[in-house]
Short mmCIF file of C-alpha atoms in Angstrom, two decimals:
data_model
loop_
_atom_site.label_atom_id
_atom_site.label_comp_id
_atom_site.label_asym_id
_atom_site.label_seq_id
_atom_site.Cartn_x
_atom_site.Cartn_y
_atom_site.Cartn_z
CA MET A 237 -15.34 -21.05 -0.43
CA ALA A 238 -15.15 -17.88 -2.51
CA ARG A 239 -11.78 -16.31 -3.24
CA ALA A 240 -10.19 -13.33 -4.95
CA GLN A 241 -8.59 -14.23 -8.28
CA ARG A 242 -5.91 -12.15 -9.95
CA VAL A 243 -6.41 -11.51 -13.68
CA SER A 244 -3.28 -10.60 -15.65
CA PHE A 245 -3.04 -8.80 -18.98
CA ASP A 246 -0.15 -8.07 -21.32
CA ASP A 247 -1.15 -4.49 -22.09
CA ARG A 248 -2.57 -3.17 -18.82
CA PRO A 249 -2.22 -3.63 -15.04
CA ASP A 250 -3.53 -6.71 -13.29
CA THR A 251 -7.01 -6.66 -11.81
CA PHE A 252 -9.07 -9.01 -9.63
CA LEU A 253 -12.27 -11.03 -9.76
CA VAL A 254 -14.22 -12.81 -7.05
CA VAL A 255 -14.94 -16.44 -7.91
CA GLY A 256 -17.35 -18.65 -6.02
CA ALA A 257 -17.14 -22.26 -4.91
CA ASP A 258 -18.00 -23.26 -8.50
CA GLU A 259 -14.85 -21.43 -9.73
CA LEU A 260 -16.99 -19.03 -11.78
CA PRO A 261 -16.83 -15.22 -11.46
CA ILE A 262 -19.56 -13.71 -9.30
CA PRO A 263 -21.36 -11.15 -11.53
CA ALA A 264 -22.36 -8.66 -8.82
CA ALA A 265 -18.84 -8.47 -7.43
CA ARG A 266 -17.32 -8.35 -10.91
CA GLU A 267 -19.48 -5.39 -11.89
CA TYR A 268 -18.56 -3.47 -8.76
CA LEU A 269 -14.82 -4.15 -9.13
CA ARG A 270 -15.04 -2.94 -12.73
CA PHE A 271 -16.70 0.21 -11.41
CA LEU A 272 -13.77 0.73 -9.04
CA CYS A 273 -11.29 0.35 -11.90
CA ALA A 274 -13.29 2.76 -14.06
CA ASN A 275 -13.11 5.31 -11.24
CA ASP A 276 -9.30 4.99 -11.15
CA ALA A 277 -9.13 3.12 -7.85
CA SER A 278 -5.63 1.90 -7.10
CA PRO A 279 -4.83 -1.76 -7.79
CA HIS A 280 -4.14 -2.17 -4.08
CA THR A 281 -7.67 -0.97 -3.29
CA VAL A 282 -9.19 -3.26 -5.91
CA ARG A 283 -7.28 -6.24 -4.50
CA SER A 284 -8.24 -5.40 -0.91
CA TYR A 285 -11.90 -4.96 -1.82
CA ALA A 286 -11.90 -8.18 -3.84
CA GLN A 287 -10.60 -10.03 -0.79
CA GLY A 288 -13.31 -8.50 1.38
CA LEU A 289 -16.04 -9.42 -1.10
CA ALA A 290 -14.68 -12.97 -1.37
CA GLN A 291 -14.96 -13.33 2.40
CA TRP A 292 -18.51 -11.94 2.28
CA TRP A 293 -19.53 -14.49 -0.34
CA THR A 294 -17.89 -17.21 1.75
CA VAL A 295 -20.27 -16.31 4.57
CA LEU A 296 -23.21 -16.27 2.14
CA GLU A 297 -22.26 -19.74 0.91
CA ALA A 298 -22.03 -21.00 4.49
CA THR A 299 -25.52 -19.75 5.39
CA GLY A 300 -27.22 -20.36 2.04
CA ASP A 301 -28.44 -16.76 1.83
CA HIS A 302 -28.68 -14.93 -1.48
CA TRP A 303 -26.43 -11.93 -2.00
CA ASP A 304 -29.42 -9.65 -2.63
CA ASP A 305 -31.67 -10.95 0.16
CA PHE A 306 -30.23 -11.75 3.57
CA PRO A 307 -31.00 -10.93 7.22
CA THR A 308 -29.48 -7.84 8.77
CA SER A 309 -27.76 -10.02 11.37
CA LEU A 310 -25.64 -11.65 8.65
CA PHE A 311 -23.32 -8.66 8.42
CA GLY A 312 -22.61 -8.99 12.12
CA MET A 313 -21.75 -12.65 11.53
CA PHE A 314 -19.47 -11.51 8.72
CA LEU A 315 -17.57 -9.23 11.11
CA ILE A 316 -17.23 -12.11 13.57
CA TYR A 317 -15.87 -14.28 10.75
CA LEU A 318 -13.28 -11.62 9.90
CA ARG A 319 -12.19 -11.32 13.53
CA THR A 320 -12.09 -15.01 14.42
CA GLY A 321 -12.31 -17.10 11.26
CA ASP A 322 -15.46 -18.81 12.58
CA LEU A 323 -18.19 -19.14 9.97
CA PRO A 324 -21.84 -18.92 11.07
CA GLY A 325 -22.91 -22.11 12.81
CA THR A 326 -19.41 -22.91 14.10
CA ASN A 327 -19.48 -24.33 17.62
CA ARG A 328 -16.52 -23.37 19.77
CA ILE A 329 -15.59 -23.99 23.38
CA GLY A 330 -13.85 -21.04 24.95
CA GLN A 331 -12.88 -17.71 23.47
CA PRO A 332 -11.59 -17.77 19.87
CA GLU A 333 -8.24 -16.28 19.00
CA ARG A 334 -8.36 -12.96 17.21
CA ARG A 335 -7.43 -13.58 13.58
CA MET A 336 -7.63 -10.06 12.19
CA ALA A 337 -7.10 -6.60 13.66
CA GLU A 338 -9.74 -3.88 13.36
CA SER A 339 -7.48 -1.94 11.00
CA SER A 340 -7.64 -4.89 8.58
CA ILE A 341 -11.34 -5.52 9.12
CA GLN A 342 -12.34 -1.98 8.17
CA PRO A 343 -11.44 -2.10 4.45
CA ARG A 344 -13.09 -5.51 4.06
CA ALA A 345 -16.29 -4.30 5.70
CA ALA A 346 -16.12 -1.13 3.61
CA ALA A 347 -15.88 -3.24 0.47
CA VAL A 348 -19.20 -4.92 1.19
CA LEU A 349 -20.95 -1.72 2.23
CA SER A 350 -19.63 0.16 -0.80
CA MET A 351 -20.72 -2.60 -3.18
CA TYR A 352 -24.31 -2.51 -1.90
CA ARG A 353 -24.27 1.28 -1.97
CA TYR A 354 -23.21 1.06 -5.62
CA HIS A 355 -25.91 -1.46 -6.58
CA ALA A 356 -28.57 0.57 -4.77
CA ASP A 357 -27.60 3.73 -6.65
CA ALA A 358 -26.92 2.10 -10.01
CA HIS A 359 -29.72 -0.49 -10.11
CA LEU A 360 -32.15 0.64 -7.39
CA LEU A 361 -31.39 -2.56 -5.50
CA ASN A 362 -32.80 -1.29 -2.23
CA VAL A 363 -33.60 -4.48 -0.29
CA PRO A 364 -30.01 -5.40 0.68
CA TYR A 365 -29.15 -1.72 1.08
CA GLN A 366 -31.91 -1.35 3.67
CA ARG A 367 -30.55 -4.40 5.51
CA LEU A 368 -27.17 -2.71 5.94
CA PHE A 369 -27.94 1.01 6.31
CA THR A 370 -30.26 3.03 8.48
CA SER A 371 -31.33 6.66 8.64
CA HIS A 372 -32.20 6.34 12.32
CA GLY A 373 -29.99 7.22 15.26
CA ARG A 374 -28.03 9.99 13.58
CA ARG A 375 -26.39 11.28 16.74
CA TYR A 376 -23.09 9.78 15.55
CA GLY A 377 -23.21 11.79 12.34
CA SER A 378 -22.88 10.62 8.76
CA ARG A 379 -19.55 8.83 8.68
CA TYR A 380 -19.98 6.71 5.54
CA ARG A 381 -19.84 8.11 2.03
CA GLY A 382 -20.20 5.92 -1.04
CA PHE A 383 -18.55 6.21 -4.44
CA LEU A 384 -21.74 7.35 -6.17
CA ASP A 385 -22.65 10.20 -3.82
CA GLY A 386 -24.15 12.95 -5.95
CA VAL A 387 -24.99 10.59 -8.81
CA GLY A 388 -27.70 8.29 -7.49
CA PRO A 389 -30.46 8.96 -4.97
CA THR A 390 -29.49 11.08 -2.00
CA ARG A 391 -28.49 8.82 0.89
CA GLN A 392 -26.14 11.05 2.83
CA SER A 393 -28.13 10.68 6.04
CA ASP A 394 -27.82 6.89 6.05
CA ARG A 395 -25.10 5.10 7.97
CA PRO A 396 -24.14 1.43 8.32
CA ILE A 397 -26.10 -0.44 10.97
CA TYR A 398 -22.96 -2.33 12.00
CA ARG A 399 -19.99 -0.02 12.44
CA SER A 400 -16.48 -1.40 12.73
CA ARG A 401 -14.21 0.84 14.74
CA ALA A 402 -10.61 1.64 13.97
CA ALA A 403 -7.94 1.18 16.56
CA THR A 404 -6.91 4.26 18.52
CA ALA A 405 -4.75 6.48 16.36
CA ALA A 406 -1.09 6.38 17.32
CA HIS A 407 2.17 7.86 16.17
CA THR A 408 3.27 6.81 12.73
CA PRO A 409 5.59 3.80 12.98
CA ILE A 410 9.26 4.42 12.23
CA LEU A 411 12.56 2.59 12.08
CA LEU A 412 15.63 3.78 13.93
CA PRO A 413 18.71 4.52 11.82
CA THR A 414 20.38 1.36 13.12
CA GLN A 415 17.36 -0.68 12.05
CA VAL A 416 17.42 0.86 8.57
CA ASN A 417 21.09 -0.10 8.27
CA THR A 418 20.24 -3.64 9.39
CA ILE A 419 17.65 -3.90 6.63
CA LEU A 420 20.08 -2.64 4.00
CA ASP A 421 22.92 -4.90 5.16
CA SER A 422 20.57 -7.89 5.09
CA CYS A 423 20.39 -7.42 1.32
CA SER A 424 24.01 -6.76 0.40
CA VAL A 425 27.16 -5.43 2.08
CA GLN A 426 30.13 -3.67 0.51
CA GLY A 427 33.49 -5.28 1.22
CA ASP A 428 37.02 -5.15 -0.12
CA ASP A 429 36.01 -7.38 -3.03
CA GLY A 430 32.85 -5.45 -3.92
CA TRP A 431 29.26 -6.05 -2.93
CA SER A 432 28.27 -9.32 -1.32
CA GLY A 433 25.67 -11.66 -2.66
CA SER A 434 24.01 -11.60 -6.06
CA ALA A 435 22.81 -8.76 -8.24
CA ALA A 436 19.34 -9.38 -6.80
CA GLY A 437 20.70 -8.60 -3.32
CA LEU A 438 22.18 -5.34 -4.59
CA ARG A 439 18.87 -4.53 -6.25
CA ASP A 440 17.04 -5.09 -2.95
CA ARG A 441 19.50 -2.90 -1.06
CA LEU A 442 19.06 -0.15 -3.64
CA PHE A 443 15.27 -0.43 -3.41
CA PHE A 444 15.12 -0.06 0.37
CA ALA A 445 17.81 2.65 0.27
CA VAL A 446 15.72 4.62 -2.24
CA LEU A 447 12.69 4.42 0.05
CA ALA A 448 14.73 5.46 3.08
CA GLU A 449 16.57 8.36 1.45
CA THR A 450 13.82 9.79 -0.76
CA GLY A 451 10.61 9.04 1.14
CA MET A 452 9.00 7.63 -2.00
CA ARG A 453 6.00 5.39 -1.79
CA MET A 454 6.66 1.82 -2.85
CA GLY A 455 4.60 2.24 -6.02
CA GLU A 456 6.65 5.29 -7.00
CA ALA A 457 9.90 3.38 -6.56
CA LEU A 458 8.66 0.36 -8.52
CA SER A 459 7.55 2.67 -11.34
CA LEU A 460 10.97 4.30 -11.74
CA ARG A 461 12.72 4.12 -15.12
CA HIS A 462 16.47 4.52 -15.56
CA SER A 463 15.81 7.78 -17.40
CA ASP A 464 14.30 9.14 -14.18
CA VAL A 465 17.65 8.88 -12.35
CA HIS A 466 20.03 11.76 -13.09
CA ILE A 467 23.58 11.36 -11.80
CA GLY A 468 27.00 12.51 -12.99
CA GLY A 469 27.93 15.60 -14.95
CA GLY A 470 28.98 17.49 -11.84
CA ALA A 471 25.42 18.48 -10.90
CA THR A 472 23.59 17.40 -7.78
CA PRO A 473 22.15 13.93 -8.43
CA PHE A 474 18.38 13.68 -8.36
CA VAL A 475 15.47 11.39 -9.15
CA GLU A 476 12.51 12.58 -11.18
CA ILE A 477 9.16 11.24 -10.01
CA ALA A 478 6.69 11.01 -12.87
CA GLY A 479 2.99 10.35 -12.31
CA ARG A 480 2.55 6.91 -13.90
CA ASP A 481 0.01 4.11 -13.71
CA ASP A 482 1.38 1.79 -16.42
CA HIS A 483 3.24 -0.71 -14.24
CA PRO A 484 2.13 -4.17 -15.41
CA HIS A 485 1.70 -5.37 -11.84
CA GLY A 486 -0.38 -2.46 -10.60
CA ALA A 487 2.22 -0.24 -8.89
CA ARG A 488 1.41 3.45 -9.28
CA ALA A 489 3.16 6.77 -8.74
CA LYS A 490 0.11 8.63 -7.50
CA SER A 491 1.65 11.80 -6.05
CA GLY A 492 2.36 13.46 -9.38
CA ALA A 493 5.66 14.74 -10.76
CA ARG A 494 8.39 16.07 -8.49
CA ARG A 495 12.18 16.12 -8.21
CA ILE A 496 14.02 14.57 -5.27
CA TYR A 497 17.72 15.27 -4.79
CA ILE A 498 19.78 12.38 -3.42
CA GLY A 499 23.17 11.85 -1.83
CA ASP A 500 26.37 10.63 -3.43
CA ASP A 501 26.20 7.26 -1.64
CA LEU A 502 22.82 6.44 -3.14
CA ALA A 503 24.00 7.61 -6.56
CA ALA A 504 27.06 5.35 -6.29
CA LEU A 505 24.88 2.41 -5.26
CA TYR A 506 22.64 2.96 -8.27
CA SER A 507 25.69 3.15 -10.57
CA GLU A 508 27.01 -0.16 -9.25
CA TYR A 509 23.61 -1.75 -9.80
CA VAL A 510 23.48 -0.53 -13.41
CA TRP A 511 26.98 -1.84 -14.09
CA GLN A 512 25.94 -5.25 -12.83
CA LEU A 513 22.86 -5.18 -15.07
CA VAL A 514 25.00 -4.34 -18.08
CA ALA A 515 27.51 -7.03 -17.14
CA GLN A 516 24.66 -9.54 -17.24
CA GLY A 517 23.55 -8.34 -20.66
CA ALA A 518 20.45 -6.39 -19.69
CA ASP A 519 21.27 -3.69 -22.24
CA VAL A 520 21.11 -6.35 -24.97
CA ALA A 521 18.06 -8.22 -23.67
CA VAL A 522 16.00 -5.05 -23.22
CA ASN A 523 15.10 -2.93 -26.23
CA ASP A 524 15.81 0.39 -24.52
CA LEU A 525 17.39 0.07 -21.10
CA ALA A 526 17.22 3.83 -20.48
CA THR A 527 13.42 3.80 -20.52
CA HIS A 528 13.07 0.42 -18.83
CA PHE A 529 12.13 -0.17 -15.20
CA VAL A 530 14.90 0.19 -12.63
CA PHE A 531 13.79 -2.66 -10.37
CA VAL A 532 13.53 -5.85 -12.40
CA ASN A 533 13.52 -9.61 -11.94
CA LEU A 534 17.00 -11.08 -11.69
CA ALA A 535 16.40 -14.48 -10.09
CA ARG A 536 12.80 -15.51 -10.74
CA GLY A 537 10.02 -14.58 -13.11
CA THR A 538 10.51 -13.04 -16.55
CA ARG A 539 14.13 -11.93 -16.61
CA TYR A 540 14.44 -8.15 -16.57
CA GLY A 541 10.68 -7.83 -16.26
CA PRO A 542 9.49 -5.31 -13.61
CA ILE A 543 9.24 -6.88 -10.17
CA ARG A 544 5.92 -7.35 -8.44
CA PRO A 545 5.02 -5.69 -5.13
CA GLU A 546 4.71 -9.23 -3.77
CA THR A 547 8.43 -9.73 -4.42
CA VAL A 548 9.19 -6.80 -2.14
CA TYR A 549 6.96 -8.15 0.63
CA GLU A 550 8.59 -11.55 0.28
CA LYS A 551 11.97 -9.91 0.86
CA VAL A 552 10.58 -8.08 3.88
CA ARG A 553 9.48 -11.39 5.38
CA SER A 554 12.90 -12.86 4.66
CA ILE A 555 14.65 -10.01 6.48
CA LYS A 556 12.35 -10.44 9.47
CA ARG A 557 13.32 -14.12 9.64
CA GLN A 558 17.03 -13.32 9.29
CA GLN A 559 17.07 -10.52 11.86
CA PRO A 560 14.70 -11.48 14.70
CA GLY A 561 14.74 -8.84 17.38
CA LEU A 562 16.88 -6.44 15.34
CA VAL A 563 14.02 -5.05 13.25
CA PRO A 564 10.38 -4.61 14.32
CA ALA A 565 8.23 -7.64 13.58
CA GLY A 566 5.53 -5.52 11.94
CA TRP A 567 7.61 -3.24 9.73
CA THR A 568 6.58 -2.71 6.12
CA PRO A 569 8.22 -0.79 3.24
CA HIS A 570 5.99 2.20 4.02
CA TRP A 571 7.72 2.56 7.38
CA LEU A 572 10.77 3.78 5.47
CA ARG A 573 8.72 6.70 4.14
CA HIS A 574 7.63 7.54 7.68
CA THR A 575 11.23 7.21 8.87
CA HIS A 576 12.43 9.55 6.12
CA ALA A 577 9.96 12.27 7.09
CA THR A 578 10.71 11.82 10.79
CA ALA A 579 14.46 12.02 10.22
CA LEU A 580 14.11 15.25 8.26
CA LEU A 581 11.93 16.92 10.89
CA LEU A 582 14.19 15.84 13.74
CA ALA A 583 17.19 17.15 11.78
CA GLY A 584 15.52 20.56 11.65
CA VAL A 585 14.28 20.61 8.04
CA ARG A 586 11.33 22.95 7.48
CA GLU A 587 7.88 21.37 7.22
CA HIS A 588 7.11 22.78 3.78
CA VAL A 589 10.34 21.27 2.41
CA VAL A 590 9.33 17.87 3.81
CA MET A 591 5.90 18.35 2.25
CA ARG A 592 7.35 18.88 -1.24
CA ARG A 593 9.80 16.02 -0.87
CA LEU A 594 7.03 13.58 0.12
CA GLY A 595 4.66 14.81 -2.58
CA HIS A 596 1.90 15.91 -0.21
CA ALA A 597 -0.71 18.25 -1.63
CA ASP A 598 -0.39 20.73 1.24
CA VAL A 599 1.62 21.20 4.39
CA GLN A 600 -1.38 20.43 6.59
CA THR A 601 -1.25 16.82 5.43
CA THR A 602 2.39 16.61 6.52
CA LEU A 603 1.64 18.19 9.88
CA SER A 604 -1.37 15.97 10.55
CA ILE A 605 0.75 12.83 9.99
CA TYR A 606 4.08 13.92 11.46
CA GLY A 607 3.21 16.85 13.71
CA TRP A 608 3.87 14.68 16.78
CA VAL A 609 7.56 14.46 15.85
CA THR A 610 8.36 18.07 16.65
CA GLU A 611 6.44 17.80 19.91
CA ASP A 612 8.23 14.69 21.16
CA ALA A 613 11.55 15.91 22.48
CA GLU A 614 12.56 12.44 23.61
CA MET A 615 12.78 11.33 19.99
CA ARG A 616 15.86 13.49 19.60
CA THR A 617 17.79 11.27 21.99
CA LEU A 618 16.96 7.97 20.27
CA ALA A 619 19.61 8.21 17.58
CA GLN A 620 21.92 10.60 15.77
CA TRP A 621 19.23 11.80 13.39
CA ARG A 622 21.30 14.66 12.04
CA ASN A 623 24.12 12.26 11.16
CA PHE A 624 21.58 9.95 9.57
CA VAL A 625 20.54 12.60 7.04
CA ALA A 626 23.96 14.25 6.68
CA GLY A 627 24.55 12.81 3.21
CA TRP A 628 21.12 13.62 1.82
CA LYS A 629 20.91 16.56 -0.52
CA GLY A 630 18.22 18.94 -1.58
CA LEU A 631 17.00 19.66 1.93
CA HIS A 632 16.94 23.44 1.54
CA ASP A 633 14.12 25.60 0.33
CA GLY A 634 15.40 25.70 -3.24
CA GLN A 635 15.79 21.93 -3.68
CA PRO A 636 12.88 19.81 -2.49
#
């Protein structure tokens, strides 16, 4: 069975390979993943595509077909495998359980289609391309666009023969203010004797609080340095977002530079976290704490090394186990970004201010994602949204 294999480096972000049943890298997949990296694809995209290609090669191994010569029907079998986990030739009585949602199938199918599009344009490998794409039946329009459009032969009229469909678009998922507080309190709680739990618990609370109060993407938060956080001195505290892609575990701040003003409570929480780091000797162990990552390992892994995105997701799973029924079963860290934007709009903040705070390129992006909020009057009765954002600063035109 093929699998995606992480490859770690000391001087650059992690990347991924696809290895076959013989534990050797698969050259065709390796070349395409290198192409993605060279075109500045995000580490998350590279990982997702590597997983999709590994599943494709698993199907190829099961059928004995070659990667560059296979029947058109094999891609349909691949989609069935993604949905059900049944490899070609599996005999089953009754209907199989659905293993993967369409929203998860799409990027894996896109990985395979994009790889063959690349090899067709880069190496004129047209046989497998013709098994997957057709120029006939164009009434649906040209929905698929490869990475090499405009470089290789013109193929804009071709579309995949098998088309996976996304689920019906719905409102962006959000957390209610009470659910956000449940998440934060699951990490650490302030009492008469200080904050409960370990420094790692305080770090986790700070991380989720940063996402909830600033609307940052997870990669932006993981990429923060202490020098990016400006508190004290009598001025309004703020966080400087710098466009970075040097996180050793692939986190990226892809929205570019911007300034986000924060409330006093978040500034105080950050100060307490820094004091605990110093009390543990982080300022001695790290060459320059001011330019070091904010969110670092405190319990496992290289001490004071930047935490992995997987560490965050592990904490999310832990909170779901601790608080069944109190937080949505499917919530992810990105829901806090959606919640932040929703809270601002329901509190009456102008759309262009929300746009700048989120780092969107234009206000139309903000409206296309969150336009439903201002139209749904019932949302205003779900919680005290104005009270929820009362301590946040920089919500006027002059301070995004």
